[in-house]
PDB file of C-alpha atoms in Angstrom:
ATOM      1  CA  UNK A1375      10.009  21.267  -5.964  1.00  0.00           C
ATOM      2  CA  UNK A1376      13.048  19.438  -4.644  1.00  0.00           C
ATOM      3  CA  UNK A1377      11.459  16.011  -4.908  1.00  0.00           C
ATOM      4  CA  UNK A1378       8.191  14.329  -5.750  1.00  0.00           C
ATOM      5  CA  UNK A1379       6.546  14.325  -2.311  1.00  0.00           C
ATOM      6  CA  UNK A1380       2.810  14.922  -2.446  1.00  0.00           C
ATOM      7  CA  UNK A1381       1.724  17.654  -0.029  1.00  0.00           C
ATOM      8  CA  UNK A1382      -2.037  18.325   0.409  1.00  0.00           C
ATOM      9  CA  UNK A1383      -2.976  22.000   0.397  1.00  0.00           C
ATOM     10  CA  UNK A1384      -5.032  21.840   3.589  1.00  0.00           C
ATOM     11  CA  UNK A1385      -2.305  20.308   5.761  1.00  0.00           C
ATOM     12  CA  UNK A1386      -1.040  23.546   7.394  1.00  0.00           C
ATOM     13  CA  UNK A1387      -4.540  24.609   8.467  1.00  0.00           C
ATOM     14  CA  UNK A1388      -5.430  21.171   9.835  1.00  0.00           C
ATOM     15  CA  UNK A1389      -2.074  20.790  11.595  1.00  0.00           C
ATOM     16  CA  UNK A1390      -2.615  24.125  13.332  1.00  0.00           C
ATOM     17  CA  UNK A1391      -6.091  23.027  14.415  1.00  0.00           C
ATOM     18  CA  UNK A1392      -4.730  19.718  15.779  1.00  0.00           C
ATOM     19  CA  UNK A1393      -1.970  21.505  17.684  1.00  0.00           C
ATOM     20  CA  UNK A1394      -4.507  23.938  19.158  1.00  0.00           C
ATOM     21  CA  UNK A1395      -6.821  21.134  20.236  1.00  0.00           C
ATOM     22  CA  UNK A1396      -9.710  22.133  17.976  1.00  0.00           C
ATOM     23  CA  UNK A1397      -9.433  19.113  15.651  1.00  0.00           C
ATOM     24  CA  UNK A1398     -10.597  15.653  16.687  1.00  0.00           C
ATOM     25  CA  UNK A1399      -8.629  12.961  14.810  1.00  0.00           C
ATOM     26  CA  UNK A1400     -10.579  10.557  12.620  1.00  0.00           C
ATOM     27  CA  UNK A1401     -10.284   6.903  13.666  1.00  0.00           C
ATOM     28  CA  UNK A1402      -8.109   5.139  11.030  1.00  0.00           C
ATOM     29  CA  UNK A1403      -9.560   2.283   9.011  1.00  0.00           C
ATOM     30  CA  UNK A1404      -7.566  -0.922   8.532  1.00  0.00           C
ATOM     31  CA  UNK A1405      -5.956  -1.322   5.111  1.00  0.00           C
ATOM     32  CA  UNK A1406      -3.358  -3.417   3.294  1.00  0.00           C
ATOM     33  CA  UNK A1407      -1.075  -2.859   0.328  1.00  0.00           C
ATOM     34  CA  UNK A1408       1.271  -5.212  -1.520  1.00  0.00           C
ATOM     35  CA  UNK A1409       4.658  -4.526  -3.085  1.00  0.00           C
ATOM     36  CA  UNK A1410       4.570  -7.163  -5.818  1.00  0.00           C
ATOM     37  CA  UNK A1411       8.054  -8.107  -7.043  1.00  0.00           C
ATOM     38  CA  UNK A1412       9.551  -9.938 -10.007  1.00  0.00           C
ATOM     39  CA  UNK A1413      13.174 -10.616 -10.901  1.00  0.00           C
ATOM     40  CA  UNK A1414      14.779  -8.915 -13.910  1.00  0.00           C
ATOM     41  CA  UNK A1415      18.301  -8.932 -15.312  1.00  0.00           C
ATOM     42  CA  UNK A1416      18.984  -5.707 -13.412  1.00  0.00           C
ATOM     43  CA  UNK A1417      17.515  -6.884 -10.114  1.00  0.00           C
ATOM     44  CA  UNK A1418      13.989  -7.108  -8.726  1.00  0.00           C
ATOM     45  CA  UNK A1419      11.302  -4.760 -10.061  1.00  0.00           C
ATOM     46  CA  UNK A1420       8.188  -3.681  -8.174  1.00  0.00           C
ATOM     47  CA  UNK A1421       4.706  -3.251  -9.623  1.00  0.00           C
ATOM     48  CA  UNK A1422       3.299   0.269  -9.204  1.00  0.00           C
ATOM     49  CA  UNK A1423       0.124   2.101 -10.166  1.00  0.00           C
ATOM     50  CA  UNK A1424      -0.196   5.765 -11.088  1.00  0.00           C
ATOM     51  CA  UNK A1425      -3.340   7.240  -9.556  1.00  0.00           C
ATOM     52  CA  UNK A1426      -5.508   9.147 -12.014  1.00  0.00           C
ATOM     53  CA  UNK A1427      -4.814  12.876 -11.985  1.00  0.00           C
ATOM     54  CA  UNK A1428      -8.536  13.459 -11.436  1.00  0.00           C
ATOM     55  CA  UNK A1429      -8.450  11.659  -8.073  1.00  0.00           C
ATOM     56  CA  UNK A1430      -9.171  14.025  -5.166  1.00  0.00           C
ATOM     57  CA  UNK A1431      -6.590  12.277  -2.978  1.00  0.00           C
ATOM     58  CA  UNK A1432      -2.983  12.025  -4.252  1.00  0.00           C
ATOM     59  CA  UNK A1433      -3.985  12.343  -7.899  1.00  0.00           C
ATOM     60  CA  UNK A1434      -1.027  11.557 -10.176  1.00  0.00           C
ATOM     61  CA  UNK A1435       0.933   9.855  -7.397  1.00  0.00           C
ATOM     62  CA  UNK A1436       2.561   6.438  -7.795  1.00  0.00           C
ATOM     63  CA  UNK A1437       1.519   3.765  -5.300  1.00  0.00           C
ATOM     64  CA  UNK A1438       1.100  -0.003  -4.874  1.00  0.00           C
ATOM     65  CA  UNK A1439      -2.078  -2.086  -5.173  1.00  0.00           C
ATOM     66  CA  UNK A1440      -3.984  -1.751  -1.932  1.00  0.00           C
ATOM     67  CA  UNK A1441      -7.140  -0.738  -0.148  1.00  0.00           C
ATOM     68  CA  UNK A1442      -9.349  -1.085   2.880  1.00  0.00           C
ATOM     69  CA  UNK A1443     -10.141  -4.219   4.865  1.00  0.00           C
ATOM     70  CA  UNK A1444     -13.550  -5.825   4.330  1.00  0.00           C
ATOM     71  CA  UNK A1445     -14.940  -6.554   7.824  1.00  0.00           C
ATOM     72  CA  UNK A1446     -16.807  -9.541   6.376  1.00  0.00           C
ATOM     73  CA  UNK A1447     -13.445 -11.330   6.171  1.00  0.00           C
ATOM     74  CA  UNK A1448     -12.858 -11.174   9.943  1.00  0.00           C
ATOM     75  CA  UNK A1449     -14.756 -14.246  11.053  1.00  0.00           C
ATOM     76  CA  UNK A1450     -15.418 -16.463   8.024  1.00  0.00           C
ATOM     77  CA  UNK A1451     -13.024 -19.407   8.298  1.00  0.00           C
ATOM     78  CA  UNK A1452     -11.347 -19.931   4.932  1.00  0.00           C
ATOM     79  CA  UNK A1453      -8.958 -22.543   3.569  1.00  0.00           C
ATOM     80  CA  UNK A1454      -5.574 -21.231   4.615  1.00  0.00           C
ATOM     81  CA  UNK A1455      -1.970 -22.193   3.810  1.00  0.00           C
ATOM     82  CA  UNK A1456       1.215 -20.975   5.440  1.00  0.00           C
ATOM     83  CA  UNK A1457       1.735 -19.479   8.897  1.00  0.00           C
ATOM     84  CA  UNK A1458      -1.286 -19.820  11.166  1.00  0.00           C
ATOM     85  CA  UNK A1459      -3.703 -17.012  11.946  1.00  0.00           C
ATOM     86  CA  UNK A1460      -2.192 -16.901  15.433  1.00  0.00           C
ATOM     87  CA  UNK A1461       1.265 -16.373  13.915  1.00  0.00           C
ATOM     88  CA  UNK A1462      -0.030 -13.569  11.717  1.00  0.00           C
ATOM     89  CA  UNK A1463      -1.846 -11.997  14.659  1.00  0.00           C
ATOM     90  CA  UNK A1464       1.407 -11.820  16.599  1.00  0.00           C
ATOM     91  CA  UNK A1465       3.340 -10.561  13.567  1.00  0.00           C
ATOM     92  CA  UNK A1466       0.852  -7.799  12.781  1.00  0.00           C
ATOM     93  CA  UNK A1467       0.052  -6.886  16.382  1.00  0.00           C
ATOM     94  CA  UNK A1468      -3.685  -7.563  16.085  1.00  0.00           C
ATOM     95  CA  UNK A1469      -6.124 -10.319  17.077  1.00  0.00           C
ATOM     96  CA  UNK A1470      -6.599 -13.419  14.925  1.00  0.00           C
ATOM     97  CA  UNK A1471      -9.809 -12.289  13.240  1.00  0.00           C
ATOM     98  CA  UNK A1472      -8.227  -8.973  12.278  1.00  0.00           C
ATOM     99  CA  UNK A1473      -5.096 -10.755  11.068  1.00  0.00           C
ATOM    100  CA  UNK A1474      -7.143 -12.929   8.707  1.00  0.00           C
ATOM    101  CA  UNK A1475      -9.031  -9.891   7.390  1.00  0.00           C
ATOM    102  CA  UNK A1476      -5.828  -7.898   6.805  1.00  0.00           C
ATOM    103  CA  UNK A1477      -4.157 -10.775   4.936  1.00  0.00           C
ATOM    104  CA  UNK A1478      -7.353 -11.283   2.932  1.00  0.00           C
ATOM    105  CA  UNK A1479      -7.328  -7.575   2.045  1.00  0.00           C
ATOM    106  CA  UNK A1480      -3.733  -7.793   0.838  1.00  0.00           C
ATOM    107  CA  UNK A1481      -4.489 -10.762  -1.425  1.00  0.00           C
ATOM    108  CA  UNK A1482      -7.846  -9.384  -2.583  1.00  0.00           C
ATOM    109  CA  UNK A1483      -6.526  -5.922  -3.492  1.00  0.00           C
ATOM    110  CA  UNK A1484      -3.644  -7.456  -5.467  1.00  0.00           C
ATOM    111  CA  UNK A1485      -6.187  -9.437  -7.433  1.00  0.00           C
ATOM    112  CA  UNK A1486      -8.607  -6.538  -7.869  1.00  0.00           C
ATOM    113  CA  UNK A1487      -6.024  -3.961  -8.967  1.00  0.00           C
ATOM    114  CA  UNK A1488      -3.293  -6.043 -10.612  1.00  0.00           C
ATOM    115  CA  UNK A1489      -5.076  -9.248 -11.668  1.00  0.00           C
ATOM    116  CA  UNK A1490      -2.656 -11.370  -9.614  1.00  0.00           C
ATOM    117  CA  UNK A1491      -4.088 -13.953  -7.220  1.00  0.00           C
ATOM    118  CA  UNK A1492      -2.061 -15.426  -4.348  1.00  0.00           C
ATOM    119  CA  UNK A1493      -4.265 -18.476  -3.945  1.00  0.00           C
ATOM    120  CA  UNK A1494      -4.521 -21.951  -5.406  1.00  0.00           C
ATOM    121  CA  UNK A1495      -6.522 -25.173  -5.404  1.00  0.00           C
ATOM    122  CA  UNK A1496      -4.104 -26.687  -2.874  1.00  0.00           C
ATOM    123  CA  UNK A1497      -1.752 -25.503  -0.168  1.00  0.00           C
ATOM    124  CA  UNK A1498       1.266 -25.887  -2.455  1.00  0.00           C
ATOM    125  CA  UNK A1499      -0.131 -24.402  -5.671  1.00  0.00           C
ATOM    126  CA  UNK A1500      -1.334 -21.139  -7.200  1.00  0.00           C
ATOM    127  CA  UNK A1501      -3.833 -20.529  -9.971  1.00  0.00           C
ATOM    128  CA  UNK A1502      -2.493 -19.893 -13.460  1.00  0.00           C
ATOM    129  CA  UNK A1503      -4.088 -17.525 -15.947  1.00  0.00           C
ATOM    130  CA  UNK A1504      -6.834 -15.397 -14.344  1.00  0.00           C
ATOM    131  CA  UNK A1505      -7.800 -13.377 -17.439  1.00  0.00           C
ATOM    132  CA  UNK A1506     -10.806 -15.438 -18.584  1.00  0.00           C
ATOM    133  CA  UNK A1507     -14.340 -14.033 -18.663  1.00  0.00           C
ATOM    134  CA  UNK A1508     -15.456 -16.027 -15.613  1.00  0.00           C
ATOM    135  CA  UNK A1509     -12.475 -14.797 -13.594  1.00  0.00           C
ATOM    136  CA  UNK A1510     -13.135 -11.235 -14.702  1.00  0.00           C
ATOM    137  CA  UNK A1511     -16.775 -11.506 -13.651  1.00  0.00           C
ATOM    138  CA  UNK A1512     -15.740 -12.609 -10.173  1.00  0.00           C
ATOM    139  CA  UNK A1513     -13.087  -9.888  -9.960  1.00  0.00           C
ATOM    140  CA  UNK A1514     -15.645  -7.236 -10.904  1.00  0.00           C
ATOM    141  CA  UNK A1515     -18.039  -8.605  -8.291  1.00  0.00           C
ATOM    142  CA  UNK A1516     -15.309  -8.346  -5.667  1.00  0.00           C
ATOM    143  CA  UNK A1517     -14.638  -4.733  -6.633  1.00  0.00           C
ATOM    144  CA  UNK A1518     -18.358  -4.008  -6.313  1.00  0.00           C
ATOM    145  CA  UNK A1519     -18.363  -5.792  -2.920  1.00  0.00           C
ATOM    146  CA  UNK A1520     -21.134  -8.101  -4.070  1.00  0.00           C
ATOM    147  CA  UNK A1521     -19.477 -10.812  -2.003  1.00  0.00           C
ATOM    148  CA  UNK A1522     -16.522 -10.997   0.352  1.00  0.00           C
ATOM    149  CA  UNK A1523     -13.112 -12.361  -0.544  1.00  0.00           C
ATOM    150  CA  UNK A1524     -13.691 -15.264   1.834  1.00  0.00           C
ATOM    151  CA  UNK A1525     -16.856 -16.109  -0.103  1.00  0.00           C
ATOM    152  CA  UNK A1526     -14.960 -15.803  -3.384  1.00  0.00           C
ATOM    153  CA  UNK A1527     -12.360 -18.307  -2.173  1.00  0.00           C
ATOM    154  CA  UNK A1528     -15.106 -20.715  -1.104  1.00  0.00           C
ATOM    155  CA  UNK A1529     -16.897 -20.390  -4.446  1.00  0.00           C
ATOM    156  CA  UNK A1530     -13.677 -21.183  -6.275  1.00  0.00           C
ATOM    157  CA  UNK A1531     -12.492 -23.880  -3.880  1.00  0.00           C
ATOM    158  CA  UNK A1532      -9.244 -21.981  -3.349  1.00  0.00           C
ATOM    159  CA  UNK A1533      -6.691 -21.925  -0.548  1.00  0.00           C
ATOM    160  CA  UNK A1534      -5.295 -18.533   0.462  1.00  0.00           C
ATOM    161  CA  UNK A1535      -1.467 -18.695   0.289  1.00  0.00           C
ATOM    162  CA  UNK A1536      -0.439 -16.569   3.265  1.00  0.00           C
ATOM    163  CA  UNK A1537       3.034 -18.087   2.947  1.00  0.00           C
ATOM    164  CA  UNK A1538       3.537 -16.075  -0.264  1.00  0.00           C
ATOM    165  CA  UNK A1539       3.308 -12.813   1.687  1.00  0.00           C
ATOM    166  CA  UNK A1540       5.840 -11.129   3.934  1.00  0.00           C
ATOM    167  CA  UNK A1541       4.800  -8.360   6.343  1.00  0.00           C
ATOM    168  CA  UNK A1542       7.117  -5.429   5.685  1.00  0.00           C
ATOM    169  CA  UNK A1543       6.034  -2.270   7.500  1.00  0.00           C
ATOM    170  CA  UNK A1544       3.030  -0.429   8.930  1.00  0.00           C
ATOM    171  CA  UNK A1545       2.064   3.219   8.444  1.00  0.00           C
ATOM    172  CA  UNK A1546      -0.838   5.112   9.993  1.00  0.00           C
ATOM    173  CA  UNK A1547      -2.176   8.210   8.252  1.00  0.00           C
ATOM    174  CA  UNK A1548      -1.362  11.374  10.279  1.00  0.00           C
ATOM    175  CA  UNK A1549      -3.944  12.465  12.852  1.00  0.00           C
ATOM    176  CA  UNK A1550      -4.661  15.713  11.008  1.00  0.00           C
ATOM    177  CA  UNK A1551      -5.819  13.984   7.807  1.00  0.00           C
ATOM    178  CA  UNK A1552      -9.525  13.826   6.898  1.00  0.00           C
ATOM    179  CA  UNK A1553      -9.250  10.205   5.705  1.00  0.00           C
ATOM    180  CA  UNK A1554      -7.061   7.950   7.811  1.00  0.00           C
ATOM    181  CA  UNK A1555      -5.816   4.396   7.307  1.00  0.00           C
ATOM    182  CA  UNK A1556      -3.837   1.965   9.412  1.00  0.00           C
ATOM    183  CA  UNK A1557      -2.012   0.346   6.512  1.00  0.00           C
ATOM    184  CA  UNK A1558      -0.007  -2.870   6.584  1.00  0.00           C
ATOM    185  CA  UNK A1559       2.559  -3.156   3.763  1.00  0.00           C
ATOM    186  CA  UNK A1560       3.412  -6.619   2.444  1.00  0.00           C
ATOM    187  CA  UNK A1561       5.891  -7.982  -0.093  1.00  0.00           C
ATOM    188  CA  UNK A1562       5.149 -10.841  -2.484  1.00  0.00           C
ATOM    189  CA  UNK A1563       6.685 -12.364  -5.602  1.00  0.00           C
ATOM    190  CA  UNK A1564       4.736 -12.573  -8.861  1.00  0.00           C
ATOM    191  CA  UNK A1565       3.562 -16.212  -9.096  1.00  0.00           C
ATOM    192  CA  UNK A1566       4.777 -18.261 -12.046  1.00  0.00           C
ATOM    193  CA  UNK A1567       2.275 -18.224 -14.901  1.00  0.00           C
ATOM    194  CA  UNK A1568       0.510 -15.036 -13.819  1.00  0.00           C
ATOM    195  CA  UNK A1569       0.980 -11.539 -15.191  1.00  0.00           C
ATOM    196  CA  UNK A1570      -0.070  -8.097 -14.025  1.00  0.00           C
ATOM    197  CA  UNK A1571      -2.472  -5.787 -15.798  1.00  0.00           C
ATOM    198  CA  UNK A1572      -4.103  -2.463 -15.037  1.00  0.00           C
ATOM    199  CA  UNK A1573      -7.360  -3.686 -13.536  1.00  0.00           C
ATOM    200  CA  UNK A1574      -7.872  -0.662 -11.294  1.00  0.00           C
ATOM    201  CA  UNK A1575     -10.394   2.065 -12.072  1.00  0.00           C
ATOM    202  CA  UNK A1576      -8.303   4.436  -9.928  1.00  0.00           C
ATOM    203  CA  UNK A1577      -5.089   4.104 -11.978  1.00  0.00           C
ATOM    204  CA  UNK A1578      -4.292   5.418 -15.452  1.00  0.00           C
ATOM    205  CA  UNK A1579      -1.031   3.475 -15.765  1.00  0.00           C
ATOM    206  CA  UNK A1580       0.774   0.492 -14.275  1.00  0.00           C
ATOM    207  CA  UNK A1581       4.502  -0.145 -14.428  1.00  0.00           C
ATOM    208  CA  UNK A1582       7.256  -2.498 -13.371  1.00  0.00           C
ATOM    209  CA  UNK A1583      10.205  -0.460 -12.137  1.00  0.00           C
ATOM    210  CA  UNK A1584      13.316  -1.165 -10.122  1.00  0.00           C
ATOM    211  CA  UNK A1585      12.977   0.472  -6.683  1.00  0.00           C
ATOM    212  CA  UNK A1586      16.233   2.412  -6.903  1.00  0.00           C
ATOM    213  CA  UNK A1587      15.313   3.914 -10.276  1.00  0.00           C
ATOM    214  CA  UNK A1588      11.835   4.909  -9.081  1.00  0.00           C
ATOM    215  CA  UNK A1589      13.420   6.518  -6.008  1.00  0.00           C
ATOM    216  CA  UNK A1590      15.786   8.463  -8.294  1.00  0.00           C
ATOM    217  CA  UNK A1591      12.761   9.735 -10.211  1.00  0.00           C
ATOM    218  CA  UNK A1592      11.216  10.913  -6.964  1.00  0.00           C
ATOM    219  CA  UNK A1593      14.432  12.645  -5.882  1.00  0.00           C
ATOM    220  CA  UNK A1594      14.543  14.519  -9.199  1.00  0.00           C
ATOM    221  CA  UNK A1595      10.932  15.632  -8.842  1.00  0.00           C
ATOM    222  CA  UNK A1596       9.853  13.508 -11.808  1.00  0.00           C
ATOM    223  CA  UNK A1597       7.649  11.052  -9.915  1.00  0.00           C
ATOM    224  CA  UNK A1598       5.046  11.972  -7.334  1.00  0.00           C
ATOM    225  CA  UNK A1599       4.748   9.780  -4.226  1.00  0.00           C
ATOM    226  CA  UNK A1600       3.508   9.868  -0.667  1.00  0.00           C
ATOM    227  CA  UNK A1601       5.981   9.307   2.205  1.00  0.00           C
ATOM    228  CA  UNK A1602       5.212   5.590   2.776  1.00  0.00           C
ATOM    229  CA  UNK A1603       5.750   4.831  -0.910  1.00  0.00           C
ATOM    230  CA  UNK A1604       9.159   6.431  -1.291  1.00  0.00           C
ATOM    231  CA  UNK A1605      10.234   5.139   2.128  1.00  0.00           C
ATOM    232  CA  UNK A1606       9.444   1.543   1.162  1.00  0.00           C
ATOM    233  CA  UNK A1607      11.099   1.927  -2.241  1.00  0.00           C
ATOM    234  CA  UNK A1608      14.334   2.934  -0.505  1.00  0.00           C
ATOM    235  CA  UNK A1609      13.985  -0.098   1.787  1.00  0.00           C
ATOM    236  CA  UNK A1610      13.510  -2.475  -1.159  1.00  0.00           C
ATOM    237  CA  UNK A1611      16.411  -1.116  -3.235  1.00  0.00           C
ATOM    238  CA  UNK A1612      19.309  -3.044  -1.563  1.00  0.00           C
ATOM    239  CA  UNK A1613      17.919  -6.530  -2.261  1.00  0.00           C
ATOM    240  CA  UNK A1614      19.223  -8.555  -5.185  1.00  0.00           C
ATOM    241  CA  UNK A1615      16.154 -10.734  -5.791  1.00  0.00           C
ATOM    242  CA  UNK A1616      12.508 -11.132  -4.891  1.00  0.00           C
ATOM    243  CA  UNK A1617      13.355 -14.210  -2.809  1.00  0.00           C
ATOM    244  CA  UNK A1618      15.979 -12.279  -0.870  1.00  0.00           C
ATOM    245  CA  UNK A1619      13.462  -9.545  -0.145  1.00  0.00           C
ATOM    246  CA  UNK A1620      10.872 -12.015   1.088  1.00  0.00           C
ATOM    247  CA  UNK A1621      13.480 -13.737   3.258  1.00  0.00           C
ATOM    248  CA  UNK A1622      14.184 -10.409   4.977  1.00  0.00           C
ATOM    249  CA  UNK A1623      10.530  -9.719   5.803  1.00  0.00           C
ATOM    250  CA  UNK A1624      10.227 -11.713   9.068  1.00  0.00           C
ATOM    251  CA  UNK A1625      12.923  -9.583  10.688  1.00  0.00           C
ATOM    252  CA  UNK A1626      11.288  -6.277   9.759  1.00  0.00           C
ATOM    253  CA  UNK A1627      10.075  -4.024  12.594  1.00  0.00           C
ATOM    254  CA  UNK A1628       6.284  -3.664  12.368  1.00  0.00           C
ATOM    255  CA  UNK A1629       6.021  -0.754  14.809  1.00  0.00           C
ATOM    256  CA  UNK A1630       3.612   1.687  13.188  1.00  0.00           C
ATOM    257  CA  UNK A1631       4.988   4.879  11.657  1.00  0.00           C
ATOM    258  CA  UNK A1632       2.781   7.850  12.594  1.00  0.00           C
ATOM    259  CA  UNK A1633       3.557  11.447  11.696  1.00  0.00           C
ATOM    260  CA  UNK A1634       3.672  13.943  14.560  1.00  0.00           C
ATOM    261  CA  UNK A1635       3.017  17.685  14.382  1.00  0.00           C
ATOM    262  CA  UNK A1636       4.064  20.226  17.024  1.00  0.00           C
ATOM    263  CA  UNK A1637       4.106  23.995  17.412  1.00  0.00           C
ATOM    264  CA  UNK A1638       7.619  25.368  17.801  1.00  0.00           C
ATOM    265  CA  UNK A1639       8.158  29.146  17.939  1.00  0.00           C
ATOM    266  CA  UNK A1640       6.627  30.565  14.733  1.00  0.00           C
ATOM    267  CA  UNK A1641       6.284  27.327  12.834  1.00  0.00           C
ATOM    268  CA  UNK A1642       4.692  23.927  12.772  1.00  0.00           C
ATOM    269  CA  UNK A1643       7.176  21.058  12.719  1.00  0.00           C
ATOM    270  CA  UNK A1644       5.948  17.885  11.057  1.00  0.00           C
ATOM    271  CA  UNK A1645       7.991  14.711  11.535  1.00  0.00           C
ATOM    272  CA  UNK A1646       7.757  11.009  10.709  1.00  0.00           C
ATOM    273  CA  UNK A1647       9.698   9.040  13.376  1.00  0.00           C
ATOM    274  CA  UNK A1648      12.623   7.245  11.767  1.00  0.00           C
ATOM    275  CA  UNK A1649      12.199   9.089   8.459  1.00  0.00           C
ATOM    276  CA  UNK A1650      13.972  12.428   8.758  1.00  0.00           C
ATOM    277  CA  UNK A1651      13.743  13.173   5.027  1.00  0.00           C
ATOM    278  CA  UNK A1652      10.040  13.952   5.395  1.00  0.00           C
ATOM    279  CA  UNK A1653      10.430  16.534   8.173  1.00  0.00           C
ATOM    280  CA  UNK A1654       8.649  19.787   7.304  1.00  0.00           C
ATOM    281  CA  UNK A1655       8.798  23.244   8.877  1.00  0.00           C
ATOM    282  CA  UNK A1656       5.659  25.235   8.123  1.00  0.00           C
ATOM    283  CA  UNK A1657       5.406  28.917   9.211  1.00  0.00           C
ATOM    284  CA  UNK A1658       2.284  29.375  11.341  1.00  0.00           C
ATOM    285  CA  UNK A1659       1.342  32.542   9.478  1.00  0.00           C
ATOM    286  CA  UNK A1660       1.772  31.030   6.006  1.00  0.00           C
ATOM    287  CA  UNK A1661      -0.969  30.204   3.571  1.00  0.00           C
ATOM    288  CA  UNK A1662      -1.320  26.524   2.521  1.00  0.00           C
ATOM    289  CA  UNK A1663       1.546  25.317   0.366  1.00  0.00           C
ATOM    290  CA  UNK A1664       0.705  24.548  -3.262  1.00  0.00           C
ATOM    291  CA  UNK A1665       0.317  20.901  -4.151  1.00  0.00           C
ATOM    292  CA  UNK A1666       2.923  19.236  -6.340  1.00  0.00           C
ATOM    293  CA  UNK A1667       2.419  19.121 -10.074  1.00  0.00           C
ATOM    294  CA  UNK A1668       1.541  15.884 -11.788  1.00  0.00           C
ATOM    295  CA  UNK A1669       4.551  13.618 -12.334  1.00  0.00           C
ATOM    296  CA  UNK A1670       6.237  12.924 -15.633  1.00  0.00           C
ATOM    297  CA  UNK A1671       6.943   9.474 -17.001  1.00  0.00           C
ATOM    298  CA  UNK A1672       9.089   6.823 -15.337  1.00  0.00           C
ATOM    299  CA  UNK A1673      12.863   7.118 -15.577  1.00  0.00           C
ATOM    300  CA  UNK A1674      14.820   4.679 -17.728  1.00  0.00           C
ATOM    301  CA  UNK A1675      14.300   1.130 -16.531  1.00  0.00           C
ATOM    302  CA  UNK A1676      10.562   1.336 -15.894  1.00  0.00           C
ATOM    303  CA  UNK A1677       8.477  -0.866 -18.136  1.00  0.00           C
ATOM    304  CA  UNK A1678       4.762  -0.975 -18.760  1.00  0.00           C
ATOM    305  CA  UNK A1679       2.972  -3.990 -17.362  1.00  0.00           C
TER     306      UNK A1679
END
C-alpha cells in the first residue's frame, strides 16, 4: 500500500448502493475528539492512541482520544469557565445545549482515555494528579456511564475549563458508512502537573509523537490512520508550540468535511472536499479492496506515554 490509509472492505458495495439509491444513510451521532499537545525540544508533540487490532472498526489505526456525546450533558447547567455557551454554539454551529454537551464530551473523553482532566476547583485552575484510587473509581464510573460528566463535575465541585480548548475542525462520517459520527476536533495543551496514560480499553498503546513524524510514518505505510487523523496531523505540523497552535484555532474554518461518492463511467469516485489526497477511484465491477495490514511501530521521535 502506498500509505497507511484505512479502507474498510465493504466500502465499494455500500458506495454502489448509495449511488443507486438503495441505501438509506444512517443519521450521524454527535462526537468529540481532542488533539492533546505538549511542547518538546523538537516542537509540539500530540498524544495518540493505537486502536486494538481486534477492534471491528479501524483496528490497529492510530487516533486521538474521543467518543460520542452523552445527551445527559445537554441541559444540566455546570460550572463553566472561558467563552460562554452562546459563543461555543456560534463557533460549533449548533445550539447552546448541544454546544455544552459537545465540549463536555471533549473534556470527558480526554479524561476517560488519557487520564487528563481539563477542569479545576476554580475558573483559573486545573486539578493536579488524577491517578489516585478515588479518581480512578470516578473515571471508571464515567466510562460505564453510571453518571454523566456534568454530574461528575458537580460531585467534585469542579469548573469545566472551556478556555483550554480550541475548536479545530469538523468531520462527518461518509453517508455510506454503517456507523456515522458528526465529530468535532479540538486542540488542547497538556495541563501542568498532569500526565497521560493509557486508560482506554480500546487502545493497546499510547504515544506522544510530533505530527510531522507521524505523518511521515503514514506516508511510508508504517502507520495506519483514517482520513481525519492524517489530515489533522498535517494541519498541526507547521506550528512551533502548543500555545501557537491554540492561538490559531479561533480562525479555523469549522465547515464540516463530508465525503462524497458518485458514479462516473465504469467507476465510483470517492472524494473528500478540500482533501484531494484521499480521492479514490473504484471500478464498479471490482470486488471489495483488501483492508490495510496492521501498522508497525512509530517512526523515530515517537515516545511512549
